[in-house]
Amino acid sequence: MHPESPLPGSPPPESPLTAQDLLDTLDDDLIVVDGAGRVMASGRRGAARLGLADKAQALGCDPFALLPPDVAMGRRSALARVVSCCVAETLEDRHDGHWWSVRMIPLIEKAADGRPESRAEDRMARAVILRIRDVTGTRALALALGDSEERFRGTFDAAGHGMALIDTEGHFRMVNPMLRALLGIDAAHPGDLAAVVFPGDIKIAIDMIRRLAAEIEPSLTVRLRFVGADGATVWGLVSATLQRPRVGERAYVVMHLRDITQEQLAEGRLRAAKEEADRASRAKTRFLAAASHDLRQPLQALNMFISVLAGRENDPWRAAIIGKIEKTADALTALLDTLLDISKLDAGLMRCEPRDVMIGGLLARLSEEFQPLAVSRGLVFRAVASSAAVHADPALVEIVLRNFLGNALRYTPSGRVLVGVRRRGGGGVEIQVLDTGPGIAPEQHGLIFEDFHQVENPAREKGEGLGLGLAIVKRVALLLEARVGVRSLPGRGSCFTLALAGPQGMAVERPEDGLFGVSAEAARGLTVLLIDDDPAVLDGLTLVLEDWDCEVLAFADLGGLREGLGSGGFLAAPDVIVSDFRLGEGENGVEAVRLVRDHFAQAVPALLLTGDTAPQRLREADASGLPLLHKPVKPEVLRGALADVIAGGLTLDDGLPRAEGAAPQSSDPLAEGTIGGP
């Protein structure tokens, strides 16, 4: 059997694929015409294009016979050029509501040796392939894209801020006029981004492009400094987004730049002003602390001397003079205590310890205290009894009410002052202090809670306080998580309010806690080790303690104390140590207490006195854990403290806040009636 013969029973070999088969399978309308423009071959779709059901019928037909005359003329002219020039040509025309692309490809007549004729004048198209395609959709898309690009370019050029297209290597591809003018970029040779960025920010700019190109971030916004057209620094807020165009084209970054130079300069000026204000505030705090300390030292001695004189003077006239001196000293002490409250708040030493408490007892005690002052000023003062309870720290509530009442009595020339309680929705309580004073203009309501602000006292008239009372109220209210407010109109008086939360449980009436719970007689006859580097204070304290039959071992500094302990002059440990906190040569009372306790190997009771109001000094004293009294200390307070510390009842400072709460808010002008009853 011949090796290429088919095996018996096998299927006949497939016929080879013909050109006609290819014409029939292609999606395009393909027609082959001769040089005269007559159909030589046609695919199935091509025959249909000619209006013929059978492609055999297309042979010899004019392929352009069914077209409109102008379209047919255009195609025949193109065909003639292709036949004569043997160069392919494509044209587009429109009919039947569609756009058509006609590609005419010449089939070149070959020479006798089988190669195409080498000379152009010898070449002639033997036939031409017509490839006809409906490009309506493609053309519409191209037109839309072109229109979109035109609109983008118009928007790009007309943008009111800088815009640029940047490739992923950082080179400018397009730069709008605004950015060119801002940064002095040459339109013909725009260069790259690094050339216009401030040297110190180039790394940021390069990293921005890198992160976008790697698609780590879809978009980025950064602040960059640029070198402006005039050489000055330009601050820009840069927003950049990666855009991926059509398939096969490179990605690029769209950059928007908004000039924020003036905003940045204003921000810098504001920051500098704030830093200057902070420096001034710190300087003010240091000054007040130093001034307060320097005033407290002699005032402490003065209080002690007044106490000794008052106890020994029997002549009524001299006793009255001593009483007036004492009142003057008390007024100065009150001013210094206001500064102390500010310092404690600044140092964070006030602690809020809320509990359920009946408010009536506090109002009654304040009424008893402020009644004599009201009578001396010719005012009617009344505290309305109340059975209301609140959940708050009573010591902090008292600070607020003392300031409210002190202001009301100080600024009310005639009439009355009233304090009472209103119950509010949700179980809350509002304590109100009303007066018939001159009132406060609405524009002043927010200012009166600022440091050193006083209404109608620009010249700082004597007797009008420091203008710190309501500033203290504002800060204490933060600790209480309470709201303070004022309702007032000129000529109609004022109403200051403190809004507090209601009780969480059942509040039980109990006596108000005092600072000391031990009889003051326990301070008589003690052996007191006294240390203070101010000679006048040391003398005054010594005189007062000796009046209480105490034995006083007085030292001006730790050097003298060390000598006394080392000489064996102490037969036994003292009953109590009273030391100034800040001593000379950088030493302090905490070291003095430790020295004595180590020497006698026992925890000798001790308390500290201080005239310091600097926040850092207060924190240091507070950290010692020793009881702390603030100069000037009145003799009766010192005596009670000594009695209490001997009994072990006074172990920490004289009590103040830790939590921070809601900011106080001013209420609307006077709109409610008088205070209600219980």
XYZ file of C-alpha atoms in Angstrom:
678
model
C 0.000 0.000 0.000
C 1.269 3.489 -0.774
C 2.406 5.117 2.458
C 0.232 8.190 1.908
C -2.887 6.191 0.951
C -5.733 6.369 3.440
C -6.431 3.310 5.498
C -9.504 1.287 4.617
C -12.548 2.555 6.477
C -10.963 5.884 7.490
C -12.822 9.181 6.772
C -11.806 11.029 3.619
C -9.190 13.754 4.151
C -10.536 17.279 4.819
C -10.551 19.687 1.904
C -7.960 22.497 2.179
C -9.259 25.895 3.475
C -9.995 28.124 0.500
C -9.871 31.943 0.196
C -13.649 31.887 -0.207
C -13.951 30.179 3.199
C -11.914 32.998 4.770
C -14.096 35.634 3.111
C -17.200 33.978 4.536
C -15.911 33.704 8.134
C -14.570 37.218 8.660
C -16.775 39.752 10.467
C -15.890 42.583 8.094
C -17.630 43.078 4.726
C -14.928 41.899 2.307
C -15.220 42.275 -1.473
C -12.487 41.731 -4.096
C -12.802 43.857 -7.233
C -10.763 44.020 -10.402
C -9.077 47.097 -11.829
C -12.321 48.144 -13.508
C -14.170 48.035 -10.233
C -16.177 44.831 -10.843
C -16.669 42.202 -8.170
C -14.308 39.254 -8.508
C -15.137 37.597 -5.198
C -17.292 38.319 -2.197
C -17.838 36.989 1.264
C -21.263 36.236 2.609
C -21.465 39.609 4.393
C -20.128 41.423 1.341
C -22.899 39.944 -0.849
C -25.477 41.011 1.687
C -24.018 44.518 1.563
C -24.708 44.469 -2.219
C -28.279 43.424 -1.618
C -27.740 39.887 -2.946
C -28.685 36.693 -1.140
C -26.237 34.556 -3.111
C -22.608 35.601 -3.267
C -22.299 33.934 -6.703
C -24.671 36.552 -8.066
C -22.280 39.308 -6.949
C -19.655 38.387 -9.510
C -19.265 41.160 -12.078
C -21.487 43.587 -10.149
C -20.663 47.191 -9.340
C -20.013 47.230 -5.562
C -21.081 50.880 -5.316
C -24.311 50.649 -7.309
C -26.641 50.865 -4.295
C -24.884 53.817 -2.665
C -25.974 57.450 -2.862
C -24.327 59.133 -5.890
C -21.960 61.354 -3.866
C -20.819 58.437 -1.676
C -20.403 56.166 -4.721
C -18.392 58.838 -6.535
C -16.032 59.215 -3.574
C -15.393 55.493 -3.369
C -14.850 55.106 -7.143
C -12.328 57.940 -7.098
C -10.474 56.324 -4.212
C -10.512 52.962 -6.006
C -9.034 54.504 -9.146
C -6.181 56.002 -7.119
C -5.426 52.679 -5.429
C -5.423 50.816 -8.767
C -3.153 53.351 -10.442
C -0.805 54.080 -7.523
C -0.841 50.649 -5.862
C -1.059 52.372 -2.425
C -3.645 51.315 0.143
C -6.128 53.971 1.144
C -8.811 54.334 3.788
C -11.736 56.698 3.653
C -14.757 57.298 5.822
C -18.179 58.285 4.559
C -21.704 58.403 5.875
C -24.991 57.039 4.580
C -28.066 55.284 5.951
C -27.405 57.058 9.276
C -24.103 55.218 9.771
C -20.445 56.018 9.400
C -18.433 53.554 7.285
C -14.735 52.903 7.061
C -13.629 51.576 3.628
C -10.115 50.178 3.464
C -8.855 49.545 -0.110
C -5.802 47.252 -0.331
C -4.197 46.690 -3.782
C -3.058 43.256 -4.971
C 0.099 44.033 -7.008
C 0.708 42.456 -10.447
C 3.898 40.386 -10.284
C 6.732 40.246 -12.858
C 7.618 37.132 -14.802
C 10.121 36.064 -12.168
C 7.460 36.136 -9.500
C 8.566 39.368 -7.807
C 6.564 42.579 -7.750
C 7.549 45.054 -10.459
C 10.403 47.148 -9.117
C 9.594 50.325 -11.059
C 6.578 52.302 -9.937
C 5.503 53.053 -13.523
C 5.497 49.331 -14.320
C 3.279 48.392 -11.329
C -0.459 47.934 -11.678
C -3.030 46.644 -9.202
C -4.392 43.369 -10.489
C -7.216 43.497 -7.952
C -8.270 45.467 -4.874
C -9.631 44.144 -1.594
C -12.398 46.300 -0.119
C -12.828 45.974 3.646
C -15.970 47.777 4.734
C -16.650 48.325 8.443
C -19.404 50.134 10.394
C -17.542 52.602 12.632
C -20.509 54.586 13.903
C -19.986 53.602 17.558
C -16.222 53.956 17.423
C -16.461 57.365 15.798
C -19.004 58.572 18.365
C -16.701 57.392 21.140
C -13.722 59.155 19.565
C -15.712 62.363 19.151
C -16.915 62.154 22.755
C -13.371 61.541 23.945
C -12.100 64.439 21.910
C -14.842 66.661 23.281
C -14.045 65.515 26.818
C -10.357 66.223 26.329
C -11.196 69.631 24.906
C -13.390 70.452 27.883
C -10.683 69.174 30.259
C -8.113 71.368 28.558
C -10.431 74.360 28.789
C -11.041 73.735 32.488
C -7.340 73.028 33.027
C -6.268 76.314 31.473
C -9.014 78.404 33.092
C -8.615 76.989 36.640
C -8.247 79.645 39.320
C -5.442 77.658 40.998
C -2.315 75.932 39.770
C -2.744 72.614 37.922
C -0.268 70.253 36.288
C -0.055 66.794 34.768
C 3.099 65.014 35.941
C 4.403 61.639 34.806
C 5.527 59.045 37.338
C 9.154 60.233 37.004
C 8.133 63.717 38.162
C 8.324 65.483 34.780
C 5.730 68.112 33.916
C 3.600 67.113 30.900
C 1.077 69.931 31.090
C 1.131 73.076 33.241
C -1.747 75.539 33.320
C -1.170 79.311 33.045
C -1.869 79.950 36.737
C 0.881 77.566 37.870
C 3.310 78.824 35.235
C 2.823 82.411 36.427
C 3.066 81.461 40.121
C 6.280 79.442 39.831
C 7.816 80.965 36.708
C 7.629 77.733 34.660
C 8.605 77.924 30.969
C 5.676 76.748 28.819
C 7.989 75.311 26.144
C 10.343 73.560 28.573
C 8.458 73.009 31.836
C 11.082 70.709 33.385
C 10.252 68.624 36.423
C 8.619 69.072 39.832
C 11.897 68.950 41.792
C 13.135 72.062 39.948
C 10.440 74.310 41.464
C 10.102 72.746 44.935
C 11.935 74.360 47.861
C 15.123 72.306 48.468
C 14.085 71.271 51.955
C 10.803 69.807 50.665
C 12.056 67.930 47.560
C 12.105 64.621 49.439
C 8.433 65.072 50.379
C 7.489 65.847 46.756
C 9.376 62.824 45.372
C 7.846 60.551 47.999
C 4.369 61.833 47.077
C 4.880 60.882 43.389
C 6.407 57.529 44.373
C 3.527 56.564 46.658
C 0.944 57.501 44.046
C 2.756 55.659 41.229
C 2.997 52.524 43.402
C -0.735 52.893 44.175
C 0.050 52.885 47.915
C -2.370 55.817 48.208
C -5.180 56.734 45.775
C -4.658 60.439 46.508
C -2.502 62.590 48.772
C -2.658 66.109 50.199
C 0.530 67.715 51.515
C 1.919 71.153 52.257
C 4.972 72.011 50.184
C 7.171 75.050 49.823
C 7.968 76.189 46.285
C 10.334 78.738 44.800
C 8.092 81.431 43.305
C 8.588 83.281 40.034
C 10.195 86.171 41.971
C 12.403 83.866 44.028
C 10.291 84.182 47.184
C 9.000 81.154 49.046
C 5.474 80.098 48.095
C 3.515 77.837 50.435
C 1.219 75.496 48.531
C -1.483 73.068 49.580
C -0.943 70.262 47.069
C -3.604 67.663 46.249
C -2.446 64.902 43.891
C -4.281 61.940 42.337
C -3.045 59.132 40.085
C -4.928 58.921 36.771
C -4.668 55.870 34.489
C -5.721 56.778 30.919
C -6.525 54.431 28.038
C -4.931 51.005 27.759
C -1.337 51.193 26.645
C -0.857 54.823 27.692
C 1.287 55.849 30.661
C -0.146 56.769 34.035
C 0.195 60.347 35.189
C -0.482 62.434 38.292
C -2.974 65.291 38.352
C -1.668 67.923 40.762
C -3.701 70.828 42.157
C -1.805 73.578 43.976
C -3.502 76.266 46.057
C -1.342 79.202 47.163
C -1.629 79.389 50.970
C 1.349 81.664 51.576
C -0.701 84.393 53.262
C -2.562 81.852 55.382
C 0.740 80.312 56.439
C 2.188 83.707 57.322
C -0.940 84.559 59.322
C -0.743 81.204 61.077
C 2.914 81.860 61.892
C 2.057 85.288 63.307
C -0.757 83.761 65.354
C 1.557 81.036 66.638
C 4.198 83.618 67.578
C 1.548 85.732 69.336
C 0.337 82.692 71.260
C 3.880 81.821 72.308
C 4.384 85.408 73.431
C 1.098 85.300 75.367
C 2.146 82.024 76.979
C 5.483 83.560 77.970
C 3.674 86.574 79.405
C 1.293 84.284 81.296
C 4.192 82.303 82.741
C 5.942 85.533 83.695
C 2.739 86.774 85.329
C 2.431 83.535 87.281
C 6.045 83.768 88.444
C 5.585 87.403 89.415
C 2.398 86.762 91.348
C 3.983 83.805 93.103
C 7.065 85.817 94.062
C 5.032 88.850 95.121
C 2.619 86.688 97.082
C 5.459 84.899 98.874
C 7.239 88.148 99.737
C 4.003 89.632 101.107
C 2.982 86.531 103.039
C 6.166 86.376 105.076
C 5.781 89.769 106.833
C 2.013 89.310 107.040
C 2.577 86.026 108.876
C 4.743 87.819 111.437
C 2.196 90.657 111.641
C -0.634 88.214 112.458
C 1.420 86.628 115.200
C 2.355 90.004 116.760
C -1.268 91.199 116.568
C -2.399 88.029 118.346
C 0.130 88.498 121.146
C -0.799 92.188 121.576
C -4.537 91.444 121.522
C -4.097 88.836 124.272
C -2.155 91.181 126.530
C -3.899 94.525 125.999
C -6.576 95.533 128.524
C -6.999 99.186 127.537
C -10.220 99.464 125.411
C -8.878 102.215 123.186
C -5.675 100.327 122.377
C -7.670 97.103 121.949
C -9.869 98.849 119.369
C -6.793 100.028 117.456
C -5.411 96.494 117.515
C -8.775 95.242 116.208
C -8.614 97.653 113.254
C -5.083 96.546 112.483
C -6.277 92.951 112.563
C -9.122 93.712 110.136
C -6.687 95.397 107.751
C -4.412 92.372 107.921
C -7.397 90.111 107.312
C -8.326 92.089 104.178
C -4.789 91.714 102.853
C -4.873 88.018 103.726
C -8.096 87.615 101.737
C -6.455 89.138 98.664
C -3.437 86.861 99.005
C -5.689 83.832 99.491
C -7.325 84.645 96.176
C -3.910 84.460 94.521
C -3.291 81.198 96.375
C -6.498 79.704 94.978
C -5.376 80.617 91.448
C -1.968 79.046 92.074
C -3.493 75.844 93.442
C -5.712 75.583 90.389
C -2.725 76.161 88.089
C -0.741 73.512 89.959
C -3.589 70.999 89.747
C -3.736 70.650 93.539
C -7.459 71.198 93.937
C -9.185 67.838 94.067
C -12.864 67.232 93.540
C -14.335 64.647 95.912
C -18.085 64.720 95.257
C -20.671 63.177 97.538
C -24.369 63.537 98.227
C -24.763 66.503 100.548
C -27.623 68.642 101.870
C -27.199 72.233 100.718
C -29.177 73.886 103.533
C -26.408 73.617 106.155
C -23.873 75.300 103.879
C -26.257 78.183 103.117
C -27.001 78.668 106.817
C -23.302 78.802 107.707
C -22.535 81.266 104.902
C -25.481 83.392 106.005
C -24.111 83.548 109.542
C -20.677 84.537 108.235
C -21.779 87.194 105.710
C -24.608 88.734 107.773
C -22.318 91.094 109.757
C -20.701 92.366 106.523
C -24.158 93.034 105.024
C -25.247 94.948 108.133
C -22.071 97.042 108.089
C -22.892 98.043 104.494
C -26.542 98.783 105.255
C -27.837 95.874 103.136
C -30.562 93.320 103.760
C -29.099 89.823 103.452
C -31.171 86.656 103.492
C -30.484 82.976 102.820
C -33.653 81.046 101.924
C -33.819 77.734 103.781
C -33.729 74.671 101.536
C -34.034 70.899 101.887
C -32.415 70.261 98.494
C -29.444 67.905 98.100
C -26.700 67.840 95.470
C -23.931 65.498 94.368
C -20.844 67.684 94.597
C -17.748 68.511 96.591
C -19.057 70.845 99.346
C -15.663 72.569 99.759
C -15.613 73.573 96.081
C -19.270 74.636 96.137
C -18.379 76.854 99.098
C -15.535 78.503 97.140
C -17.971 79.413 94.347
C -20.669 80.729 96.687
C -18.172 82.734 98.736
C -17.065 84.541 95.598
C -20.649 85.115 94.451
C -21.682 86.489 97.862
C -18.514 88.562 98.293
C -19.079 90.222 94.913
C -22.786 90.799 95.565
C -22.138 92.511 98.915
C -19.177 94.496 97.572
C -20.912 95.908 94.480
C -24.450 96.448 95.806
C -24.655 100.021 97.160
C -28.150 99.629 98.615
C -31.023 97.196 98.753
C -30.680 93.474 99.343
C -28.779 90.283 98.575
C -30.561 86.961 98.442
C -29.226 83.401 98.164
C -31.369 80.339 97.645
C -32.001 77.198 95.617
C -34.207 76.311 92.652
C -34.886 72.720 91.657
C -34.462 71.992 87.949
C -35.636 69.262 85.596
C -33.853 65.931 85.722
C -33.228 66.207 89.461
C -30.716 69.037 89.082
C -30.356 71.992 91.415
C -29.447 75.628 90.727
C -28.088 77.796 93.529
C -28.791 81.478 92.874
C -27.307 84.657 94.351
C -29.393 87.752 93.534
C -28.579 91.376 94.261
C -30.060 94.807 93.603
C -26.772 96.265 92.412
C -26.117 98.305 89.265
C -26.238 95.267 86.964
C -23.886 94.233 84.171
C -24.189 95.034 80.472
C -24.726 91.950 78.241
C -21.437 92.477 76.388
C -19.605 92.118 79.716
C -21.141 88.766 80.692
C -18.453 86.661 79.052
C -15.578 88.895 80.201
C -16.280 88.974 83.920
C -15.077 85.364 84.289
C -11.606 86.274 82.925
C -8.547 86.962 85.097
C -8.293 90.504 86.518
C -11.418 91.776 84.753
C -13.591 94.143 86.764
C -16.696 95.942 85.564
C -16.639 99.698 86.165
C -13.169 99.598 87.756
C -10.610 100.243 85.002
C -8.369 102.232 87.321
C -8.106 99.379 89.890
C -9.715 101.390 92.692
C -8.731 100.254 96.152
C -11.177 98.090 98.004
C -12.544 96.543 94.838
C -10.483 93.350 94.952
C -8.227 91.917 92.258
C -10.818 90.863 89.728
C -9.894 87.196 90.220
C -12.950 85.953 92.116
C -15.048 84.998 89.085
C -11.972 83.643 87.286
C -11.571 81.257 90.225
C -15.286 80.421 89.983
C -14.863 79.523 86.309
C -11.988 77.135 87.017
C -13.604 75.561 90.077
C -16.757 74.946 88.036
C -14.638 72.876 85.635
C -13.590 70.673 88.543
C -17.162 70.382 89.774
C -18.416 69.550 86.263
C -20.976 72.265 86.929
C -22.258 75.286 85.016
C -21.985 78.859 86.238
C -23.896 81.674 84.646
C -25.087 85.226 85.014
C -28.363 86.929 84.198
C -28.063 90.683 84.499
C -29.136 93.959 82.940
C -27.949 97.467 83.818
C -30.162 99.034 86.496
C -31.910 95.731 87.304
C -29.366 93.893 89.438
C -27.715 90.558 88.816
C -28.350 86.867 89.353
C -25.313 84.546 89.471
C -26.057 80.837 89.267
C -24.344 77.520 89.963
C -26.069 74.485 88.397
C -25.282 71.146 90.092
C -26.346 67.544 89.646
C -28.905 66.098 92.022
C -27.998 63.439 94.608
C -27.219 59.905 93.431
C -28.682 58.332 96.529
C -30.283 59.502 99.764
C -28.360 62.483 101.153
C -28.122 62.493 104.955
C -27.946 65.742 106.904
C -24.757 65.880 108.947
C -22.678 68.587 110.582
C -20.424 70.443 108.201
C -16.913 69.045 108.291
C -14.423 71.403 109.907
C -10.720 71.445 109.121
C -9.806 70.204 112.561
C -11.694 67.818 114.755
C -9.617 67.976 117.989
C -9.902 70.472 120.826
C -7.431 73.337 120.439
C -6.414 72.865 124.103
C -4.393 69.855 122.959
C -1.852 72.332 121.539
C -1.013 73.769 124.987
C 2.240 72.849 126.698
C 3.894 71.164 123.697
C 7.577 71.028 122.841
C 7.670 72.527 119.354
C 10.676 72.381 117.037
C 10.265 75.553 114.944
C 12.251 76.200 111.719
C 11.867 79.357 109.563
C 14.491 81.417 107.734
C 12.581 84.699 108.157
C 13.578 86.265 111.517
C 10.329 88.219 111.928
C 8.187 85.130 111.269
C 10.357 83.079 113.620
C 9.973 85.680 116.390
C 6.217 86.031 115.872
C 5.579 82.272 115.890
C 7.784 81.874 118.959
C 5.825 84.535 120.881
C 2.468 82.951 119.990
C 3.606 79.421 120.886
C 5.047 80.617 124.180
C 1.703 82.283 124.937
C 0.249 78.746 124.723
C 2.801 77.551 127.302
C 4.766 75.714 124.626
C 8.498 75.164 124.820
C 9.951 76.415 121.535
C 13.206 75.171 119.990
C 13.737 77.719 117.199
C 16.154 77.399 114.252
C 16.703 79.694 111.268
C 18.121 77.039 108.933
C 19.116 73.394 108.620
C 22.741 74.166 109.459
C 21.760 75.314 112.928
C 19.408 72.349 113.328
C 22.200 69.915 112.437
C 24.480 71.564 115.002
C 21.782 71.369 117.648
C 21.119 67.699 116.969
C 24.820 66.891 116.837
C 25.672 68.728 120.090
C 23.403 66.533 122.167
C 21.298 69.491 123.242
C 18.058 67.537 122.664
C 17.187 65.412 125.670
C 14.162 63.949 123.871
C 12.293 64.197 120.594
C 10.008 67.239 120.252
C 6.256 66.745 120.352
C 5.807 68.337 116.932
C 7.827 69.914 114.131
C 6.640 73.172 112.494
C 8.810 74.094 109.506
C 8.723 76.582 106.682
C 8.691 74.673 103.388
C 11.298 76.714 101.517
C 14.455 77.303 103.550
C 17.713 78.936 102.586
C 20.414 77.497 100.316
C 17.961 75.369 98.347
C 16.873 73.276 101.352
C 13.309 72.740 102.485
C 11.121 71.705 105.379
C 10.681 68.150 104.093
C 14.423 67.625 104.585
C 14.184 69.147 108.068
C 11.423 66.720 109.073
C 13.364 63.763 107.669
C 16.515 64.883 109.532
C 14.723 65.040 112.903
C 12.854 61.773 112.390
C 16.054 59.965 111.378
C 17.897 61.366 114.397
C 15.279 60.198 116.896
C 14.288 57.114 114.879
C 10.589 57.901 115.260
C 7.825 59.512 113.218
C 7.660 62.845 114.995
C 4.371 64.629 114.057
C 5.047 67.512 111.676
C 3.400 70.155 109.554
C 4.683 72.578 106.941
C 4.067 76.286 106.518
C 4.580 77.987 103.156
C 4.251 81.424 101.649
C 4.917 80.023 98.185
C 2.186 80.110 95.553
C 4.272 79.035 92.542
C 2.549 75.971 91.021
C 5.781 73.924 90.952
C 6.518 74.691 94.611
C 2.968 73.755 95.588
C 3.271 70.436 93.748
C 6.552 69.686 95.520
C 5.035 70.421 98.919
C 1.952 68.383 98.077
C 4.105 65.407 97.025
C 5.695 65.274 100.489
C 2.441 64.021 102.024
C 2.955 66.304 105.049
C 0.152 68.580 106.276
C 0.519 71.991 104.639
C -0.748 75.372 105.886
C -0.457 78.494 103.770
C 0.903 81.720 105.234
C -0.353 83.924 106.670
C -1.766 81.420 109.156
C -3.976 82.899 111.832
C -3.060 81.815 115.365
C -6.331 79.981 115.982
C -5.865 77.990 112.759
C -2.296 77.087 113.697
C -3.401 76.058 117.179
C -6.130 73.820 115.803
C -3.713 72.285 113.311
C -1.169 71.511 116.043
C -3.833 69.861 118.163
C -5.037 67.816 115.222
C -1.620 66.679 114.025
C -0.651 65.626 117.558
C -3.808 63.497 117.657
C -2.991 62.012 114.240
C -6.067 63.532 112.609
C -4.300 65.856 110.155
C -2.230 63.857 107.709
C -2.593 65.616 104.360
C -2.915 69.156 103.027
C -5.841 71.444 103.733
C -7.781 69.860 100.984
C -8.214 70.725 97.279
C -9.338 69.314 93.566
C -8.335 66.623 91.025
C -11.029 66.092 88.385
C -11.661 68.435 85.472
C -15.179 68.903 84.191
C -17.511 70.819 81.922
C -16.838 74.405 81.003
C -19.041 76.956 82.712
C -21.674 78.563 80.533
C -23.356 81.921 80.821
C -27.132 81.826 80.846
C -29.460 84.282 79.150
C -30.181 87.710 80.647
C -32.501 88.030 83.635
C -35.665 86.164 82.738
C -36.800 84.388 85.903
C -38.431 85.543 89.087
C -37.165 85.496 92.638
C -35.701 82.443 94.273
C -38.119 79.818 95.462
C -38.261 78.181 98.826
C -37.413 74.606 99.796
